[in-house]
C-alpha atoms as a PDB file:
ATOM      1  CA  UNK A   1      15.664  -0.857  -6.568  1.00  0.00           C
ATOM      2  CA  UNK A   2      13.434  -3.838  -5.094  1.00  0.00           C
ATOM      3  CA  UNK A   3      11.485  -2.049  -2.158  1.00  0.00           C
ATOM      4  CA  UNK A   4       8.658  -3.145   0.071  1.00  0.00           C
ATOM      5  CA  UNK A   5       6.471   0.206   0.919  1.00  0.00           C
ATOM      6  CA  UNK A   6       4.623  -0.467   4.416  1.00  0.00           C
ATOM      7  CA  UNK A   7       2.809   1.757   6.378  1.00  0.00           C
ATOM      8  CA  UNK A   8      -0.957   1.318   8.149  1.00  0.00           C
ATOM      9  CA  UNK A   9      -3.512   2.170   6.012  1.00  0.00           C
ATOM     10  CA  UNK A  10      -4.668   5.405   5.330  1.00  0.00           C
ATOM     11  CA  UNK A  11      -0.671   6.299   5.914  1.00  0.00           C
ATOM     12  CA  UNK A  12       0.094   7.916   2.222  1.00  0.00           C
ATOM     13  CA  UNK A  13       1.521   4.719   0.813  1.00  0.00           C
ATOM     14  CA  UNK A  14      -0.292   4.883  -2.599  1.00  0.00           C
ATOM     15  CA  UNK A  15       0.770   8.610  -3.260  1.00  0.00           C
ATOM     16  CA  UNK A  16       4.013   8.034  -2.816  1.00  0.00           C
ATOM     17  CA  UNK A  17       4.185   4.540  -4.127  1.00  0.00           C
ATOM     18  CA  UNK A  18       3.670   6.489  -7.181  1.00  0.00           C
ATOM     19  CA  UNK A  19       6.178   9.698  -6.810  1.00  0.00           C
ATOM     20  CA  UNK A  20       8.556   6.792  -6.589  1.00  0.00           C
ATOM     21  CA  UNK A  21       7.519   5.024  -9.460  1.00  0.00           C
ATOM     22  CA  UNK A  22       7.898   8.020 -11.444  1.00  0.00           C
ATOM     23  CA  UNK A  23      11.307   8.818  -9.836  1.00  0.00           C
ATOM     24  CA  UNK A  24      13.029   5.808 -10.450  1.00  0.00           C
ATOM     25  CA  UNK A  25      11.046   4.547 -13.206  1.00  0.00           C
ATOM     26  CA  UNK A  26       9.769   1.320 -11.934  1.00  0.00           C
ATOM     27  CA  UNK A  27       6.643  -0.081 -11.326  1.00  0.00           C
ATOM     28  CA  UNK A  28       4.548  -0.001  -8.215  1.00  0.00           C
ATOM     29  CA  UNK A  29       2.652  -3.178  -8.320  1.00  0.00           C
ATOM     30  CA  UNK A  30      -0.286  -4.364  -5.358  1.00  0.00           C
ATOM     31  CA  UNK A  31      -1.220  -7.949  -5.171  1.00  0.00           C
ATOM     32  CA  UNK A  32      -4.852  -7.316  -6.706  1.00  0.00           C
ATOM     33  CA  UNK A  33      -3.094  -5.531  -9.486  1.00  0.00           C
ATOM     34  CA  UNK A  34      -1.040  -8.757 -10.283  1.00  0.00           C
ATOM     35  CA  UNK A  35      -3.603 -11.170  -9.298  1.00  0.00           C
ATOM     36  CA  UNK A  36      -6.095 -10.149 -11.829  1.00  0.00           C
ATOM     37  CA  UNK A  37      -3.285  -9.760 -14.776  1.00  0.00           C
ATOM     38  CA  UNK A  38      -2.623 -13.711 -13.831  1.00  0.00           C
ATOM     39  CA  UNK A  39      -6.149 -14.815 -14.015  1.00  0.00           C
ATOM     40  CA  UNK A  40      -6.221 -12.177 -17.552  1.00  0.00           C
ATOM     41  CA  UNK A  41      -3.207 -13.606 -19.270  1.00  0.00           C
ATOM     42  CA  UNK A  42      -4.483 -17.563 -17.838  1.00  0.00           C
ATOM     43  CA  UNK A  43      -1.104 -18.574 -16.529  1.00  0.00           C
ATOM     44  CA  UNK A  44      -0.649 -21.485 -14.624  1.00  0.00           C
ATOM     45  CA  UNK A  45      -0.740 -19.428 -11.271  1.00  0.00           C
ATOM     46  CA  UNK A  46      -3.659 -17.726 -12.441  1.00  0.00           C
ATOM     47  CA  UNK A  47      -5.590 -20.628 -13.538  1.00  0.00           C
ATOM     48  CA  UNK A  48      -4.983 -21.520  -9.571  1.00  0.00           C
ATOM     49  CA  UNK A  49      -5.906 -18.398  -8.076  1.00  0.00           C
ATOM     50  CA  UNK A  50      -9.099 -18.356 -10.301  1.00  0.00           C
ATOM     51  CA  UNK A  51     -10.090 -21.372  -9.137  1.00  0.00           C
ATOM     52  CA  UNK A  52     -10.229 -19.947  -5.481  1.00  0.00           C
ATOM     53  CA  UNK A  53     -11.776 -16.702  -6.436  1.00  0.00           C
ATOM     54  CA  UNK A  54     -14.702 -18.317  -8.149  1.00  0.00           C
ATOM     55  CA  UNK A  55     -15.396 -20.504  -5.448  1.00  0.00           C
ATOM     56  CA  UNK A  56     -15.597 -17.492  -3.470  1.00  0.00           C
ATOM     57  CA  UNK A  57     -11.940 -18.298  -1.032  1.00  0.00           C
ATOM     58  CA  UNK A  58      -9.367 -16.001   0.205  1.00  0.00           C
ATOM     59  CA  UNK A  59      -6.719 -17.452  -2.629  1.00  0.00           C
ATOM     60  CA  UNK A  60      -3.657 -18.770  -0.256  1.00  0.00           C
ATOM     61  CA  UNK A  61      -0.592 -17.967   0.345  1.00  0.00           C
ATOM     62  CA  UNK A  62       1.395 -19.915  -1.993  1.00  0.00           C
ATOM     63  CA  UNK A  63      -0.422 -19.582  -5.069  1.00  0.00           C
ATOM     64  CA  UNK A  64      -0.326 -15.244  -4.277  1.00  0.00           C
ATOM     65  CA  UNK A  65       3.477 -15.422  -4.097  1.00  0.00           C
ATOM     66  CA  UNK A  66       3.705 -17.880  -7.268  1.00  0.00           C
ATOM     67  CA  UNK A  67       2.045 -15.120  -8.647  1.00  0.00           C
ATOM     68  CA  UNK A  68       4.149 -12.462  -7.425  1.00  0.00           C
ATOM     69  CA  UNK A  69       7.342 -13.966  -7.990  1.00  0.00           C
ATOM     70  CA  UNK A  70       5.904 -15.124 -11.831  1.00  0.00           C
ATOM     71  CA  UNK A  71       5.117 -11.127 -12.280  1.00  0.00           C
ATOM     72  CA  UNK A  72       8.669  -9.819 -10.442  1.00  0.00           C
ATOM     73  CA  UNK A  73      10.581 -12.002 -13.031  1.00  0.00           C
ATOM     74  CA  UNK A  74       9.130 -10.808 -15.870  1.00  0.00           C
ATOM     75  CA  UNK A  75      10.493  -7.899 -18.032  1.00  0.00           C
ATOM     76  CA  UNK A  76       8.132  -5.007 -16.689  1.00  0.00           C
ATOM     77  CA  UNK A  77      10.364  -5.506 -13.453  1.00  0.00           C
ATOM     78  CA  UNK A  78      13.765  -5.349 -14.984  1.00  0.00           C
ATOM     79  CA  UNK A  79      14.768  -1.943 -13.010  1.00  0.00           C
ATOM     80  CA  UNK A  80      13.342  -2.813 -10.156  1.00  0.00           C
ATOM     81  CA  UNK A  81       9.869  -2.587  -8.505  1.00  0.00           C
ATOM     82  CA  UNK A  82       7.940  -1.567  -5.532  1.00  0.00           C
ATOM     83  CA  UNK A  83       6.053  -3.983  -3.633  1.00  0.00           C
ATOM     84  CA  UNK A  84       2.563  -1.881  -2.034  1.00  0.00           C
ATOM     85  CA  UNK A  85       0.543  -3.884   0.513  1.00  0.00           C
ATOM     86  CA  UNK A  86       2.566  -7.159   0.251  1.00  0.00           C
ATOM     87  CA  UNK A  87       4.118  -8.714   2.379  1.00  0.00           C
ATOM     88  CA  UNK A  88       1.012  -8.582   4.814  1.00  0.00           C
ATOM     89  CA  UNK A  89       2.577 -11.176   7.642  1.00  0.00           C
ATOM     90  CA  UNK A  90       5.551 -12.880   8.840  1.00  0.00           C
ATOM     91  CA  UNK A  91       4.884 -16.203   7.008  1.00  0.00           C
ATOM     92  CA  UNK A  92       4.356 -14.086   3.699  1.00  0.00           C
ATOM     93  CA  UNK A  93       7.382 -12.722   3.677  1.00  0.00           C
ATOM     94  CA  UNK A  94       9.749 -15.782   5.066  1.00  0.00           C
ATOM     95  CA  UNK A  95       8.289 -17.419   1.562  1.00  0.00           C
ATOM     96  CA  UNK A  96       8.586 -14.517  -0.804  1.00  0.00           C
ATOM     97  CA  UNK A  97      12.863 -15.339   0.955  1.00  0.00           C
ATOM     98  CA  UNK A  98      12.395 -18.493   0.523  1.00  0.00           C
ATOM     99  CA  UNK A  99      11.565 -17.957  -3.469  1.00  0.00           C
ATOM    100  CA  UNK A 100      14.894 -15.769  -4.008  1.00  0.00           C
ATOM    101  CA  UNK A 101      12.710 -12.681  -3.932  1.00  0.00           C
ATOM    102  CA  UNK A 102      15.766 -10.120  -3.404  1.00  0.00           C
ATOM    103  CA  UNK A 103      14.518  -6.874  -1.432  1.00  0.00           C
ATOM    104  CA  UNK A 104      16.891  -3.743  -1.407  1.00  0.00           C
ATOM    105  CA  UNK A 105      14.660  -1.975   1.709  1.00  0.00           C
ATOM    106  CA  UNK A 106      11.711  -1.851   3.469  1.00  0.00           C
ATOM    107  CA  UNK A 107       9.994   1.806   3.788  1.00  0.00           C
ATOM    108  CA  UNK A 108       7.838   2.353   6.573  1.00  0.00           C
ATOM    109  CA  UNK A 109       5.858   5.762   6.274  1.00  0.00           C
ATOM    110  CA  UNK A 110       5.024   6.284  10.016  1.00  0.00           C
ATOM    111  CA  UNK A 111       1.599   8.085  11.090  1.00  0.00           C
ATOM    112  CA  UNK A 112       0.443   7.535  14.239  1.00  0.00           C
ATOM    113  CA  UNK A 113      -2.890   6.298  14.973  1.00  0.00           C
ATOM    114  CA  UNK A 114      -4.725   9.537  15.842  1.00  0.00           C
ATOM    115  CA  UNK A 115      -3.826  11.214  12.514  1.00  0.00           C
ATOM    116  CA  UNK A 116      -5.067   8.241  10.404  1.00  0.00           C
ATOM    117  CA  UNK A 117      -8.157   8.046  12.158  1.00  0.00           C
ATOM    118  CA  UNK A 118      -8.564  12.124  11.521  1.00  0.00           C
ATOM    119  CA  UNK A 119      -7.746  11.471   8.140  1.00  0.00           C
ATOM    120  CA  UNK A 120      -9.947   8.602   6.785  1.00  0.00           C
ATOM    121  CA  UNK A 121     -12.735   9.213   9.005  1.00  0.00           C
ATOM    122  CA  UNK A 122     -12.943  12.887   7.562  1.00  0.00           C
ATOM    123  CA  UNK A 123     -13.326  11.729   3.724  1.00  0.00           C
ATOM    124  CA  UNK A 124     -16.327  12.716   1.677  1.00  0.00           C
ATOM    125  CA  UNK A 125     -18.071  11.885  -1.219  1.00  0.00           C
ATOM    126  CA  UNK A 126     -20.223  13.261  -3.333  1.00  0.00           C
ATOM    127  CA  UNK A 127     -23.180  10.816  -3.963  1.00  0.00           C
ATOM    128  CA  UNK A 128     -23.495  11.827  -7.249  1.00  0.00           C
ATOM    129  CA  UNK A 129     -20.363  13.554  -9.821  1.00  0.00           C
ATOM    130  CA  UNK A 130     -18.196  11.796  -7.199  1.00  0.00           C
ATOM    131  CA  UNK A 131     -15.816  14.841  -5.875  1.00  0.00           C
ATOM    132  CA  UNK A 132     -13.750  14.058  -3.151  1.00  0.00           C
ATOM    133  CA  UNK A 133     -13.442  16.015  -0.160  1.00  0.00           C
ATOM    134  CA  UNK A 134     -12.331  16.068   3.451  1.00  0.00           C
ATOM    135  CA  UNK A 135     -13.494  17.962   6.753  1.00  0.00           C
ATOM    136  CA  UNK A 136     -10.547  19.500   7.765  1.00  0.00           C
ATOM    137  CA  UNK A 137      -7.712  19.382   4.893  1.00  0.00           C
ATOM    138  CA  UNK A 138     -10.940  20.199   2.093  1.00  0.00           C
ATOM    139  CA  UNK A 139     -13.835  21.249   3.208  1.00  0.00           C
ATOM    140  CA  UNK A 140     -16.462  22.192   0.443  1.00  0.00           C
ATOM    141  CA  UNK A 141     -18.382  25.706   0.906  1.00  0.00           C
ATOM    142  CA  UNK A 142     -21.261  24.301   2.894  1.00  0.00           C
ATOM    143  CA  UNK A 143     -21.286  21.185   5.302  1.00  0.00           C
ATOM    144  CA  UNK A 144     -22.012  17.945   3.350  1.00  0.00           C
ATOM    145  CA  UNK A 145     -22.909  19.692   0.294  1.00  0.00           C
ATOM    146  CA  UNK A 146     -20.927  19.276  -2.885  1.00  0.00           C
ATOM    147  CA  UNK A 147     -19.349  22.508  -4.439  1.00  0.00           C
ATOM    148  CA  UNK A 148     -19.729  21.159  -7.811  1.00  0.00           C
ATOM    149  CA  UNK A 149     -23.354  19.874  -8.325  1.00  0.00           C
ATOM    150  CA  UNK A 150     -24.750  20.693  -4.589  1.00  0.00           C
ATOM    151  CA  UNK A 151     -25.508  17.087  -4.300  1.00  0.00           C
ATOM    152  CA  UNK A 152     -25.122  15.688  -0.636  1.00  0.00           C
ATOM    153  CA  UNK A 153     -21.350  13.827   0.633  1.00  0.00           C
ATOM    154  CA  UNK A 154     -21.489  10.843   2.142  1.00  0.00           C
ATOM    155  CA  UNK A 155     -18.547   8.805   4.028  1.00  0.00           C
ATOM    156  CA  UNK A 156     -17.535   5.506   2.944  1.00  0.00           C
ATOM    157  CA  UNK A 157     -18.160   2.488   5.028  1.00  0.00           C
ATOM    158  CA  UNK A 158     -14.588   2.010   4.785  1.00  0.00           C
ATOM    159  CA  UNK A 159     -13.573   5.191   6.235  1.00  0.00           C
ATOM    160  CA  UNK A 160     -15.698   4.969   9.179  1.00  0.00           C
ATOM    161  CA  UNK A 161     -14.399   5.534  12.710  1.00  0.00           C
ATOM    162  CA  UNK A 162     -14.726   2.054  13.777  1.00  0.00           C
ATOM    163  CA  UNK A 163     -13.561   0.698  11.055  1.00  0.00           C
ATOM    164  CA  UNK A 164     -10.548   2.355  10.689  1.00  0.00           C
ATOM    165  CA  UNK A 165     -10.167   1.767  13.991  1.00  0.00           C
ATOM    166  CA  UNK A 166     -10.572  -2.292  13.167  1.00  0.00           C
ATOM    167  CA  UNK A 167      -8.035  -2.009  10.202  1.00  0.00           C
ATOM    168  CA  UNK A 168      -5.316  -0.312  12.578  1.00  0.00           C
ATOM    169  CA  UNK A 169      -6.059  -3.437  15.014  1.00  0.00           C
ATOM    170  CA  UNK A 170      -5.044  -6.027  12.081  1.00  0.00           C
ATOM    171  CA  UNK A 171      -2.168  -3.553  11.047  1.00  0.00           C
ATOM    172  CA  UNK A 172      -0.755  -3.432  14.384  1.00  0.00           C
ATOM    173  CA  UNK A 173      -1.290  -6.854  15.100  1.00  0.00           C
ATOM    174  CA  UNK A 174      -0.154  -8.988  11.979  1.00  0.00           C
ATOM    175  CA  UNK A 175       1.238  -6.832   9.508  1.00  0.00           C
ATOM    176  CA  UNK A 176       3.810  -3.939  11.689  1.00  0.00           C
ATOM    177  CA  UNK A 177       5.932  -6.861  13.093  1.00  0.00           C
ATOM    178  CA  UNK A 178       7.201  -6.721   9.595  1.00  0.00           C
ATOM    179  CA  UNK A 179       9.648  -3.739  10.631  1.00  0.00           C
ATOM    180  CA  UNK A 180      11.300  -6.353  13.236  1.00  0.00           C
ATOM    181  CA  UNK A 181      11.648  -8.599  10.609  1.00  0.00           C
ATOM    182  CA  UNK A 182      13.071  -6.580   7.930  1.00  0.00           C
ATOM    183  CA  UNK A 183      15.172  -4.468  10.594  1.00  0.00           C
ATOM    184  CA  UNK A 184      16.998  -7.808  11.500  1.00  0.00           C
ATOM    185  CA  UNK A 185      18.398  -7.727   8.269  1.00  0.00           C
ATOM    186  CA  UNK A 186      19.354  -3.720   8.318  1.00  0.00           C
ATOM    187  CA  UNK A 187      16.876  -3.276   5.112  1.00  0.00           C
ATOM    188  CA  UNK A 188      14.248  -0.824   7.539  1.00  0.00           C
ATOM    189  CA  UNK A 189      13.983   2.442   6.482  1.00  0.00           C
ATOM    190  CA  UNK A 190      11.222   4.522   8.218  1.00  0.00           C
ATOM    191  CA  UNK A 191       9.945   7.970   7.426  1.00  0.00           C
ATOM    192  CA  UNK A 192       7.269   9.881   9.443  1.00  0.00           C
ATOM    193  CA  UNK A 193       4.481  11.217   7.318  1.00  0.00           C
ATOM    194  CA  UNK A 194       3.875  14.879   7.456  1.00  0.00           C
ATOM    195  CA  UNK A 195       1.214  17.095   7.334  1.00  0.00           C
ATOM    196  CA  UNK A 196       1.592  18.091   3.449  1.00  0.00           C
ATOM    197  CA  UNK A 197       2.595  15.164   0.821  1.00  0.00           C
ATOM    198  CA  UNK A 198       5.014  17.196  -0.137  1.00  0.00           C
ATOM    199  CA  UNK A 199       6.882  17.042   2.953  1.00  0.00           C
ATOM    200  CA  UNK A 200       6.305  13.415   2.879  1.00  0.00           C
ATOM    201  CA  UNK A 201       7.774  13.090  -0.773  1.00  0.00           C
ATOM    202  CA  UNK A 202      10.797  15.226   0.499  1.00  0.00           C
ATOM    203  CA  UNK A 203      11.705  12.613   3.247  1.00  0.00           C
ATOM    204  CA  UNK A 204      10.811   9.609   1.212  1.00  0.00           C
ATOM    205  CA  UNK A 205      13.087  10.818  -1.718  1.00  0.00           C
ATOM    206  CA  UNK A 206      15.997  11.474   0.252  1.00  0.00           C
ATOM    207  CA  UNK A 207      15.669   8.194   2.500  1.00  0.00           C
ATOM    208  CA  UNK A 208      16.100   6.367  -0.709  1.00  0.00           C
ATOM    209  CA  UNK A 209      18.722   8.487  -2.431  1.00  0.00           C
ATOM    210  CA  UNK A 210      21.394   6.226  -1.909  1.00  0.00           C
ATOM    211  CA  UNK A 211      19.676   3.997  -4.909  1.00  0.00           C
ATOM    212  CA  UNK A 212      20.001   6.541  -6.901  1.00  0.00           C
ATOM    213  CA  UNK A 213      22.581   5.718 -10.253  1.00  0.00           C
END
């Protein structure tokens, strides 16, 4: 199974990327993953990219799916893989067709707006052993204090509000057009993310039960 998993961020992707993985036995790979194994192992690709990275520049389109492609052929990806934050756009993902790039579906995990807001924007951190914790889904004992070593939680930058908020803008804007695209060529699936991840995993694994052997 060749999937795409899309969603907006903050969606669930990552935790079930993996339950899928695991499932199917095939590995969930994100462009950072693959990017930094290319500029590791010094392959041509890589040697690109690197040269973009150091100069401190968004590396480009063509030299990512070089790199993508250059990973997908290789023998890690024999069974299959899933794709996690990539394709980002349109254009990315008319060139990962145009380099014979076969995807078997698409999963959207649908969470609207509200919800993802809720849920990033409640995250906490403990400033110092690192414990994770949420407002409403895991509150610790006492507000902003950490069960485990009583130091204070903090909240990402990245989970802030606003910026959430800004991320959903450049989801909505550039990357959820996608589901057109791939529903145009009947390989949409969508799912709507529940409450537990559990319920989540449930819909995701029977969406995609028709690859099973």
């Amino acid at each position: 199974m060749n999937l795409i998993l899309m969603g907006a961020p903050g969606a669930g992707k990552g935790t079930q990327s993996a339950k899928i993985s695991d499932k199917w036995n095939i590995p969930a790979v994100s462009t950072g993953d693959m990017l930094r194994a290319a500029v590791k192992e010094g392959t041509e690709m890589g040697v690109k990219a690197k040269s973009f990275m150091d100069a401190g520049q968004l590396v480009p389109d063509e030299v990512v799916i070089g790199i993508i492609k250059d990973y997908l052929s290789s023998d890690k990806c024999t069974n299959g893989f899933i794709l996690d934050g990539f394709p980002r756009s349109i254009p990315q993902a008319e060139a990962l067709e145009k380099m014979g790039v076969v995807i078997d579906a698409a999963l959207s995990i649908e969470v609207a707006d509200e919800k993802i807001v809720e849920r990033m924007s409640g995250r906490r951190i403990c400033s110092s052993c690192g414990a994770s914790y949420h407002t409403v889904y895991n509150p610790p004992k006492t507000a902003d204090v950490c069960d485990t070593c009583g130091s204070a939680l903090y909240t990402r930058a990245d989970d802030a509000a606003e910026t959430v908020l800004s991320r959903l803008e450049t989801y909505h804007s550039i990357t959820e057009p996608l589901k057109d695209f791939y529903a145009s060529r009947d390989l949409l699936i969508c799912v709507e993310g529940q409450e537990k991840v559990e319920d989540t995993t449930a819909l995701v694994m029977k969406a995609l039960s028709k690859f099973e052997a």
